[in-house]
PDB file of N, CA, C and O in Angstrom:
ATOM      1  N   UNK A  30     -96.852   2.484 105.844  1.00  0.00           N
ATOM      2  CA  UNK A  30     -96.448   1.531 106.856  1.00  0.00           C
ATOM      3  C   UNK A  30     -97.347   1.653 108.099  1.00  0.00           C
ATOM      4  O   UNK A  30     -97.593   0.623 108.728  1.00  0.00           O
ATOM      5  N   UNK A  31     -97.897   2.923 108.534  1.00  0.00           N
ATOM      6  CA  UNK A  31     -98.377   3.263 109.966  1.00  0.00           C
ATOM      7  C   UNK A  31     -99.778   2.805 109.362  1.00  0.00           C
ATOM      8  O   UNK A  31    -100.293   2.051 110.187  1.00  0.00           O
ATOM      9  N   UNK A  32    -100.780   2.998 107.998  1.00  0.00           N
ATOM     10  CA  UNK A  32    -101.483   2.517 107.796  1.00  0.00           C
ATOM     11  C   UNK A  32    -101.885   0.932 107.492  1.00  0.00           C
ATOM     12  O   UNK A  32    -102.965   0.371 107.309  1.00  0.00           O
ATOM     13  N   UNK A  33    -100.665   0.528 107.522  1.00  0.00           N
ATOM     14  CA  UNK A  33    -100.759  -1.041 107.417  1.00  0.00           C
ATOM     15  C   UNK A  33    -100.773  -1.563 108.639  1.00  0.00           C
ATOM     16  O   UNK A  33    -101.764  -2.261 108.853  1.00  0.00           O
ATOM     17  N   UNK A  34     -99.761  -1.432 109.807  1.00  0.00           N
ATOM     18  CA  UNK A  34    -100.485  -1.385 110.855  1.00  0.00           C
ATOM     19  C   UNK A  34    -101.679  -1.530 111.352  1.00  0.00           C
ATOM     20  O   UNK A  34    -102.233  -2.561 111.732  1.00  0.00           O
ATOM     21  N   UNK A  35    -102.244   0.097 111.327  1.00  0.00           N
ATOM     22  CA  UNK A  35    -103.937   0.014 111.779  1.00  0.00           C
ATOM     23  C   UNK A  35    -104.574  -0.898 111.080  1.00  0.00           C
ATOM     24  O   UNK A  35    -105.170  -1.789 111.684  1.00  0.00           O
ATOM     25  N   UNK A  36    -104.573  -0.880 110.495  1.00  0.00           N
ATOM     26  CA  UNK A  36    -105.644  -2.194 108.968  1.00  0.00           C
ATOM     27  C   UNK A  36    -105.170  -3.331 110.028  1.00  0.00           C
ATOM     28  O   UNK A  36    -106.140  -3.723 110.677  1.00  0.00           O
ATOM     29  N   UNK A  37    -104.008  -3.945 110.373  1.00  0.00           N
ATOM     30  CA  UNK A  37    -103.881  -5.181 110.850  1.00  0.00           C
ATOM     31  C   UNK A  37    -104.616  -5.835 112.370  1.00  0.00           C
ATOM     32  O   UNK A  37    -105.037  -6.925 112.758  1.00  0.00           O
ATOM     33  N   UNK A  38    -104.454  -4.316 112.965  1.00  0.00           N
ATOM     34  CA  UNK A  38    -104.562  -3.846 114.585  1.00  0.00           C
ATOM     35  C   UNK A  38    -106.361  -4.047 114.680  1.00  0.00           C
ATOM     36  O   UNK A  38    -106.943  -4.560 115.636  1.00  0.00           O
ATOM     37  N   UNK A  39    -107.022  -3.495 113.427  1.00  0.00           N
ATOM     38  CA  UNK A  39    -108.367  -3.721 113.170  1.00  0.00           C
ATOM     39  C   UNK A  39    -108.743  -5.146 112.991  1.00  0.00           C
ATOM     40  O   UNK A  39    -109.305  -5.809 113.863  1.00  0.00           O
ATOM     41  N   UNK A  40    -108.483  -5.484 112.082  1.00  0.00           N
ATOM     42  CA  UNK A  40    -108.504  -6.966 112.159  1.00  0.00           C
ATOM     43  C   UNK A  40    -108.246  -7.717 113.096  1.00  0.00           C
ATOM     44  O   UNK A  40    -109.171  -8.288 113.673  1.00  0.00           O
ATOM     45  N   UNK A  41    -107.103  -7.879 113.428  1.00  0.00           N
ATOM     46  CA  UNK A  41    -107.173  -8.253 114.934  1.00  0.00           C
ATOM     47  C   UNK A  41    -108.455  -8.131 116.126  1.00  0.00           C
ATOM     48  O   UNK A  41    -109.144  -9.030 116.608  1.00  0.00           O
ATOM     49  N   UNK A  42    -108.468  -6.818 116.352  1.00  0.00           N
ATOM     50  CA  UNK A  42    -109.484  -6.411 117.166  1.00  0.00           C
ATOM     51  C   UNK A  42    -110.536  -7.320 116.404  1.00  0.00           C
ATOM     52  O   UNK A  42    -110.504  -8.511 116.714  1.00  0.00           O
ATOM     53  N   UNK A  43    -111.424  -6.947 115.490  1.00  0.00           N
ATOM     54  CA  UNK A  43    -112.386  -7.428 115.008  1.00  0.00           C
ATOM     55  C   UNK A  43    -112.814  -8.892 115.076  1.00  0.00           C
ATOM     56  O   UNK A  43    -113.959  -9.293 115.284  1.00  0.00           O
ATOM     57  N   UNK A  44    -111.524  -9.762 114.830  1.00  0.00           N
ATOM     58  CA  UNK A  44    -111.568 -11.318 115.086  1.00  0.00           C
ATOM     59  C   UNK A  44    -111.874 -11.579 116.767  1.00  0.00           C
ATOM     60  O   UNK A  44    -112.660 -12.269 117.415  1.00  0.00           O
ATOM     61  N   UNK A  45    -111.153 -10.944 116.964  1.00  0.00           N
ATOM     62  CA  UNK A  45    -110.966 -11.000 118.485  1.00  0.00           C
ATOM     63  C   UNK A  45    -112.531 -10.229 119.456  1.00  0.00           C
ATOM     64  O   UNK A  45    -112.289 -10.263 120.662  1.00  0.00           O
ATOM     65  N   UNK A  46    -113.442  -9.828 119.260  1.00  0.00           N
ATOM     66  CA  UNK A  46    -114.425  -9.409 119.672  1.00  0.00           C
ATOM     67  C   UNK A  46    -115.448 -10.160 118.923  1.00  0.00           C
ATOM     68  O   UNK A  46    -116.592 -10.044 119.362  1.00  0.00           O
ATOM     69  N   UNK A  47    -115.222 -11.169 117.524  1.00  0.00           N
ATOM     70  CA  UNK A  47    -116.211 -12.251 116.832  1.00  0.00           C
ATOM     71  C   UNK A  47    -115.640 -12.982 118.183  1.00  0.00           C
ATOM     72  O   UNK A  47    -116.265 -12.522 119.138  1.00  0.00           O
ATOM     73  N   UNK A  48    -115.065 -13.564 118.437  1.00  0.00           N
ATOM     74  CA  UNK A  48    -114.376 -15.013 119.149  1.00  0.00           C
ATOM     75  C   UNK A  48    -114.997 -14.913 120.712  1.00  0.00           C
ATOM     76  O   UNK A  48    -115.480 -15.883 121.295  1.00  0.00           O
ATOM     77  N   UNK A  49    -114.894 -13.521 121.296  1.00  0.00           N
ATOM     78  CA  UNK A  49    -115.883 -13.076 122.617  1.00  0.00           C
ATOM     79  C   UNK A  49    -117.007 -13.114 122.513  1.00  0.00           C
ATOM     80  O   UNK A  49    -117.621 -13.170 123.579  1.00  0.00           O
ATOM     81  N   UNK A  50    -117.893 -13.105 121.115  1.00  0.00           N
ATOM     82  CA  UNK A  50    -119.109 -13.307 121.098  1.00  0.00           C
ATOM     83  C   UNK A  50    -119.957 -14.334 121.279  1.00  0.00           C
ATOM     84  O   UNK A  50    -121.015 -14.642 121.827  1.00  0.00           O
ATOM     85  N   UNK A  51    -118.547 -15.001 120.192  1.00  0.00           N
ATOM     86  CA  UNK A  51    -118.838 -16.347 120.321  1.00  0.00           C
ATOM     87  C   UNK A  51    -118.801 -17.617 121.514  1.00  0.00           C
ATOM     88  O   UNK A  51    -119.288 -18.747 121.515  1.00  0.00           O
ATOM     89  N   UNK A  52    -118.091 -16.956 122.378  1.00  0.00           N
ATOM     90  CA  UNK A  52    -117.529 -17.137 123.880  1.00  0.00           C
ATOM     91  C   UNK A  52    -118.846 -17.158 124.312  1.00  0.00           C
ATOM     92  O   UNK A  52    -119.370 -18.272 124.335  1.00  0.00           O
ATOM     93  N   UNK A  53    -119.688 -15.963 124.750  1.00  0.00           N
ATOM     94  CA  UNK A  53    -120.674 -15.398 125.063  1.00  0.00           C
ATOM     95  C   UNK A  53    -121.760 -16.629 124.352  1.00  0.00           C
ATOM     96  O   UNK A  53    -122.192 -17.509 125.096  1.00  0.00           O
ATOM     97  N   UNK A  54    -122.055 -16.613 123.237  1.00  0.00           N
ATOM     98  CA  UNK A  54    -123.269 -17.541 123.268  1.00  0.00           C
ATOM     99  C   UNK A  54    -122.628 -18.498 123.571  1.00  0.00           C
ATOM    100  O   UNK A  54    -123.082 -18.798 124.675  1.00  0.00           O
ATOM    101  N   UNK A  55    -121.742 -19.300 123.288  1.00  0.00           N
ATOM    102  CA  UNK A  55    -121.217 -21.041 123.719  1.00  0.00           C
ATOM    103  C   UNK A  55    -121.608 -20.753 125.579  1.00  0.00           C
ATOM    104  O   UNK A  55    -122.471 -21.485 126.064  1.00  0.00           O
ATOM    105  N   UNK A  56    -121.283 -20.241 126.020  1.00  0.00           N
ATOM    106  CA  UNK A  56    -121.567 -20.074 127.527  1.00  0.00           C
ATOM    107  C   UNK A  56    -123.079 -19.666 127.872  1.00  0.00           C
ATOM    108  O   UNK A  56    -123.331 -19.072 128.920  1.00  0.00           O
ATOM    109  N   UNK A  57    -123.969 -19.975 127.041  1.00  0.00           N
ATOM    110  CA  UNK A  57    -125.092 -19.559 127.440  1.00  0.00           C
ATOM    111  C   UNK A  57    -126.106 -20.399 128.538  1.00  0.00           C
ATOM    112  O   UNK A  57    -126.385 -21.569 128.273  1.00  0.00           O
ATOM    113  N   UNK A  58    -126.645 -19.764 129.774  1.00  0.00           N
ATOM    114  CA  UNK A  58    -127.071 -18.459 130.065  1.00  0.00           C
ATOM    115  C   UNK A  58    -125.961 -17.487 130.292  1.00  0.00           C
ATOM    116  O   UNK A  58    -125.846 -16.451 129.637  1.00  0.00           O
ATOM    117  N   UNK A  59    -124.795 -18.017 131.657  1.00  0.00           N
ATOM    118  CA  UNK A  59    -123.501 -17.056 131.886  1.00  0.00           C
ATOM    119  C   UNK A  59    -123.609 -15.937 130.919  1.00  0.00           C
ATOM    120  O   UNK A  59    -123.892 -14.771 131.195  1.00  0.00           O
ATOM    121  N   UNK A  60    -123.341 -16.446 129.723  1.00  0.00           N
ATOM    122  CA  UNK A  60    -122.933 -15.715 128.098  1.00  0.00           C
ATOM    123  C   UNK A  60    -123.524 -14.310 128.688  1.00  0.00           C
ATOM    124  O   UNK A  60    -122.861 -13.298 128.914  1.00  0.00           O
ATOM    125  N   UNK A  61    -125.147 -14.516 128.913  1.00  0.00           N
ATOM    126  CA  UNK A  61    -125.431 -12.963 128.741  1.00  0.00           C
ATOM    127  C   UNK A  61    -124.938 -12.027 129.818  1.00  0.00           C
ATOM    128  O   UNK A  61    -125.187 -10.848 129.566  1.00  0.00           O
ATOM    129  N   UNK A  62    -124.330 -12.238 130.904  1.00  0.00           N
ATOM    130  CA  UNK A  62    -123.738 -11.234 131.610  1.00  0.00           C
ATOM    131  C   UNK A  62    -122.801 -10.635 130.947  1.00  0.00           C
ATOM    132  O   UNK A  62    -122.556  -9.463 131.234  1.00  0.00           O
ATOM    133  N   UNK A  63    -122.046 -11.310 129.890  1.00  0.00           N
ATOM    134  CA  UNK A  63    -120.996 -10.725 129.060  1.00  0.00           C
ATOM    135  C   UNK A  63    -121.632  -9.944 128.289  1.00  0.00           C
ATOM    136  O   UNK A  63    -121.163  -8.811 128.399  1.00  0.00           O
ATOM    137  N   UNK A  64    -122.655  -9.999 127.401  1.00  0.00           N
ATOM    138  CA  UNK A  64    -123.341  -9.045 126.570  1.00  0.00           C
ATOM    139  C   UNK A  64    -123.776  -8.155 127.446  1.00  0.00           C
ATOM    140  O   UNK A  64    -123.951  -7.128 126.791  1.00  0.00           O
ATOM    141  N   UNK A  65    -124.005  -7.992 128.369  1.00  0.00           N
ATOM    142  CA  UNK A  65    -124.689  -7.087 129.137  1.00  0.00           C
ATOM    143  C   UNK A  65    -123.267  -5.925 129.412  1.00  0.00           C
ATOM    144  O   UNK A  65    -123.255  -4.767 128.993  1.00  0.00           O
ATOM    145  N   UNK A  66    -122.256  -6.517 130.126  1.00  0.00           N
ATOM    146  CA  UNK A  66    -120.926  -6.037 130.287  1.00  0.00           C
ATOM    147  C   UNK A  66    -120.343  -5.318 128.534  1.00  0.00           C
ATOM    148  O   UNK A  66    -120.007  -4.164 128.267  1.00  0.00           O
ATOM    149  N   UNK A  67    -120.387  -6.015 128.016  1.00  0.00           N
ATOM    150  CA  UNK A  67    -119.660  -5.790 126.583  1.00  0.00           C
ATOM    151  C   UNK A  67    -120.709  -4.307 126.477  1.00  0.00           C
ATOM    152  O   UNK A  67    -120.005  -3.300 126.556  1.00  0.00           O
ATOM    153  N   UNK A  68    -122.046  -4.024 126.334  1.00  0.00           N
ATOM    154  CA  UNK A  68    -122.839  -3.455 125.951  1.00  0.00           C
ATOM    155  C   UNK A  68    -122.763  -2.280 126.639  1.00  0.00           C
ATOM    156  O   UNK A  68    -122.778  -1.224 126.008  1.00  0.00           O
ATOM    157  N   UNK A  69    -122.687  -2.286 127.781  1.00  0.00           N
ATOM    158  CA  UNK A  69    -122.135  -0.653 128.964  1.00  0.00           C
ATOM    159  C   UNK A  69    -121.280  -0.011 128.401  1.00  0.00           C
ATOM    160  O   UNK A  69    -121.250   1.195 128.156  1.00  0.00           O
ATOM    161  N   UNK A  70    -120.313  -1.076 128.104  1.00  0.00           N
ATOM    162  CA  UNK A  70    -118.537  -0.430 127.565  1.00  0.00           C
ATOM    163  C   UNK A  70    -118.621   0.135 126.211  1.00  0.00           C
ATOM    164  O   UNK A  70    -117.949   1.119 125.904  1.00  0.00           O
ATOM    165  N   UNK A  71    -119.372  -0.412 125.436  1.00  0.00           N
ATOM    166  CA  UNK A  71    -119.945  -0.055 123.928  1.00  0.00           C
ATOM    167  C   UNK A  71    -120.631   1.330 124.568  1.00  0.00           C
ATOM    168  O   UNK A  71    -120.128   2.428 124.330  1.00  0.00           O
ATOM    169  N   UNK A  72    -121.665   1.204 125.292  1.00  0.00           N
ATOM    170  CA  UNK A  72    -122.444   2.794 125.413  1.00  0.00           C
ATOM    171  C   UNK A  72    -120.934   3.716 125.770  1.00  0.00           C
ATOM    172  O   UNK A  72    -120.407   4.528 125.010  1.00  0.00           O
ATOM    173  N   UNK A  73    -120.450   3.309 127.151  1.00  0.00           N
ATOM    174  CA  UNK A  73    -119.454   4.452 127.817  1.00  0.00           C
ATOM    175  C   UNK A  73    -118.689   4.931 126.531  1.00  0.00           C
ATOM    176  O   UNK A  73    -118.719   6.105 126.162  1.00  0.00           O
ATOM    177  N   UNK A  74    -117.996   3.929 125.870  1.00  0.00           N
ATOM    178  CA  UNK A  74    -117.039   4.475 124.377  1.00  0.00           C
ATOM    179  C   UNK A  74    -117.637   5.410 123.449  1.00  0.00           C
ATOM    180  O   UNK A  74    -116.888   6.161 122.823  1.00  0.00           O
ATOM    181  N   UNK A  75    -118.967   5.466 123.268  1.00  0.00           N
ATOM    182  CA  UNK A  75    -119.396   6.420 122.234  1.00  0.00           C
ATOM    183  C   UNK A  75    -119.961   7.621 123.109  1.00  0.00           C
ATOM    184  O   UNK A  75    -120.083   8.760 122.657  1.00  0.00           O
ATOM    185  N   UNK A  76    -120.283   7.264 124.366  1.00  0.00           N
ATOM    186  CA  UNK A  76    -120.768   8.741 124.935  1.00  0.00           C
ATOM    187  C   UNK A  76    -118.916   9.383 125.153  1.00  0.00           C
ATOM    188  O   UNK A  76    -118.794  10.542 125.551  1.00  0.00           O
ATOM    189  N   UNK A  77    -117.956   8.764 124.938  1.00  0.00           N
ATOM    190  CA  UNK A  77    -116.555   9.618 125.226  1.00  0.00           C
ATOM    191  C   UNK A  77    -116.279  10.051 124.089  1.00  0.00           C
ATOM    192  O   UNK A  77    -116.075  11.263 124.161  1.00  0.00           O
ATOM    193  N   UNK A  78    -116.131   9.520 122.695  1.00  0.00           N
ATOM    194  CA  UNK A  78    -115.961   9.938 121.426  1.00  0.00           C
ATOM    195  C   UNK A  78    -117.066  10.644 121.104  1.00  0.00           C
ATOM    196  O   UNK A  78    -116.851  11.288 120.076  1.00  0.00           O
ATOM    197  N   UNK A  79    -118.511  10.861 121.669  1.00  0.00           N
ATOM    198  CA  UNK A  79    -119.406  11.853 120.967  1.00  0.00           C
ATOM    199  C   UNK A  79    -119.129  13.571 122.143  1.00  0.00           C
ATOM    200  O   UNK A  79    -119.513  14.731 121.999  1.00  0.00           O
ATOM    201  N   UNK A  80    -118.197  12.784 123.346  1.00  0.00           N
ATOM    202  CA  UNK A  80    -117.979  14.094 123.740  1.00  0.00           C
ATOM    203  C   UNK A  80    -116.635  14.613 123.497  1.00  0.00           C
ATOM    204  O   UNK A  80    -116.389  15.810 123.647  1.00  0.00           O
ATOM    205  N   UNK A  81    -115.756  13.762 123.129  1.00  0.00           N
ATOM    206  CA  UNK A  81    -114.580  14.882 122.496  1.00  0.00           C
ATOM    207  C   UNK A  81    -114.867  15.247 121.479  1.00  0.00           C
ATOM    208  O   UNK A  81    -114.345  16.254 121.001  1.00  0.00           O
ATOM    209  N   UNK A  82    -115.830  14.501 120.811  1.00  0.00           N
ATOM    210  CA  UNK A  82    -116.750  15.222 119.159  1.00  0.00           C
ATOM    211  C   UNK A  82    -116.729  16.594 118.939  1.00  0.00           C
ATOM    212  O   UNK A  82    -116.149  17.382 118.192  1.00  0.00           O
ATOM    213  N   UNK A  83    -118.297  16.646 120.643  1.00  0.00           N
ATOM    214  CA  UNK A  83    -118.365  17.825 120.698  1.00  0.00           C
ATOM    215  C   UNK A  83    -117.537  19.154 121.479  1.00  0.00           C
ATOM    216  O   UNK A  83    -118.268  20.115 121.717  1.00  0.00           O
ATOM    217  N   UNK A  84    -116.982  19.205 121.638  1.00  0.00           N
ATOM    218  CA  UNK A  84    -115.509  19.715 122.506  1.00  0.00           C
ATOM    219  C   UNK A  84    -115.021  20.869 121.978  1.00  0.00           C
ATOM    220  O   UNK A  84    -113.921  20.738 121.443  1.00  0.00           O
ATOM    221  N   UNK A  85    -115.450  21.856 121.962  1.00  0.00           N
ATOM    222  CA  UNK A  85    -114.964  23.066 120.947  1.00  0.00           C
ATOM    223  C   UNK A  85    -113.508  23.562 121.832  1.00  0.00           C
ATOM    224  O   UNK A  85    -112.658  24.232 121.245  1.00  0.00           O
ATOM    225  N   UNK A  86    -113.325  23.155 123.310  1.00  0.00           N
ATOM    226  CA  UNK A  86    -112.290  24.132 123.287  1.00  0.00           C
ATOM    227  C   UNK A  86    -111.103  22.880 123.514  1.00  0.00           C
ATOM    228  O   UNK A  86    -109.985  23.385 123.607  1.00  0.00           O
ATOM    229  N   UNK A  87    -111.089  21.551 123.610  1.00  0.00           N
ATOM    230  CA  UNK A  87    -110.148  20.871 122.868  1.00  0.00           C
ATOM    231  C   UNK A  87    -109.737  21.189 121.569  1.00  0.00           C
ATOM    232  O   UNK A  87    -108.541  21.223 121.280  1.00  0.00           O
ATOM    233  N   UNK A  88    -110.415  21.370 120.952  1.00  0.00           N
ATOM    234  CA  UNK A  88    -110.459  21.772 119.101  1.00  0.00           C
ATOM    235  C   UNK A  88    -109.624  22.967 118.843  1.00  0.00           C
ATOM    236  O   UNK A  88    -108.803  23.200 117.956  1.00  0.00           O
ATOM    237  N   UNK A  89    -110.092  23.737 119.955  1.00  0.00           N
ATOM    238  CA  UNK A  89    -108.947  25.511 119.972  1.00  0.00           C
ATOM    239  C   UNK A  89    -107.864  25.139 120.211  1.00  0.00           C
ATOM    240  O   UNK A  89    -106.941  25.375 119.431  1.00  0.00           O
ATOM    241  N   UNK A  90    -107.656  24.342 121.550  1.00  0.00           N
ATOM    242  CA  UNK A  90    -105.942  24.305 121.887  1.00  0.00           C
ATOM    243  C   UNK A  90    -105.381  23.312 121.074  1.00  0.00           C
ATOM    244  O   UNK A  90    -104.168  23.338 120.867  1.00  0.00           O
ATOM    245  N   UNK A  91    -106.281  22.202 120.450  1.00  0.00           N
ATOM    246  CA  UNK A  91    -105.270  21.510 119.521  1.00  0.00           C
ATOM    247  C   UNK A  91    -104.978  22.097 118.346  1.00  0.00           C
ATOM    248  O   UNK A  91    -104.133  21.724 117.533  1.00  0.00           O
ATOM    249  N   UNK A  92    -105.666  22.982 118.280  1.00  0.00           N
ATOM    250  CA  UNK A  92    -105.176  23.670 116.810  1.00  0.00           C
ATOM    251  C   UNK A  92    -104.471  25.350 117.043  1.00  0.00           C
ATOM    252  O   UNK A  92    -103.844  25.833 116.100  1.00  0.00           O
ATOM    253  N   UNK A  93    -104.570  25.838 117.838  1.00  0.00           N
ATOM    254  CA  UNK A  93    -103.555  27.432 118.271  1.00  0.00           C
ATOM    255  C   UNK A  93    -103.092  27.065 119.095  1.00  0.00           C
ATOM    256  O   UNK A  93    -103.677  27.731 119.949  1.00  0.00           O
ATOM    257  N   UNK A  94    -102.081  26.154 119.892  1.00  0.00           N
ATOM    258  CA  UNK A  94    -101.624  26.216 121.007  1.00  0.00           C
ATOM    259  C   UNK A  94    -100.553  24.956 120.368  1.00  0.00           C
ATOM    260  O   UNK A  94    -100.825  23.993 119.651  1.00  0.00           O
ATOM    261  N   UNK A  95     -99.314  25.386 120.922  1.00  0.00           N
ATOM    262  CA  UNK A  95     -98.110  24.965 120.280  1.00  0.00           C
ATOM    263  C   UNK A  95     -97.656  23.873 121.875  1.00  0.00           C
ATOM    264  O   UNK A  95     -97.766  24.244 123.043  1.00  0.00           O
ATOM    265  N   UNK A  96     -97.051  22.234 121.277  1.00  0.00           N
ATOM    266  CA  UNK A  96     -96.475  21.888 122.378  1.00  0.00           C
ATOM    267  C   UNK A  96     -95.079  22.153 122.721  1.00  0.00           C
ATOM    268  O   UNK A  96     -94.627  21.779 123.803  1.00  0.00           O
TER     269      UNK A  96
END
């Protein structure tokens, strides 16, 4: 059930960031301030997931340390 969810929540998302793209070129020139914007937020998101990646002492307390 919690995986059917996410599958849906993805999709969603996914349609929904085609439809901003598409936003983005129909508005063109404007459009590209959005790619430009969209594209920061894309970098900031993977420099945060490549640093809880690397995170060894998140990794300790989520795994020996009881809530």
């Amino acid at each position: 059930m919690e995986k059917l969810a996410y599958v849906l929540l993805g999709i969603v998302a996914v349609v929904w960031l085609v439809a901003i793209l598409i936003g983005f070129v129909a508005a063109f020139p404007f459009g590209l301030i959005g790619f430009v914007a969209l594209g920061g937020i894309t970098l900031l998101f993977a420099k945060v997931i490549k640093e809880r990646l690397d995170n060894k002492e998140d990794d300790y307390y989520s795994k020996n340390i009881d809530n």
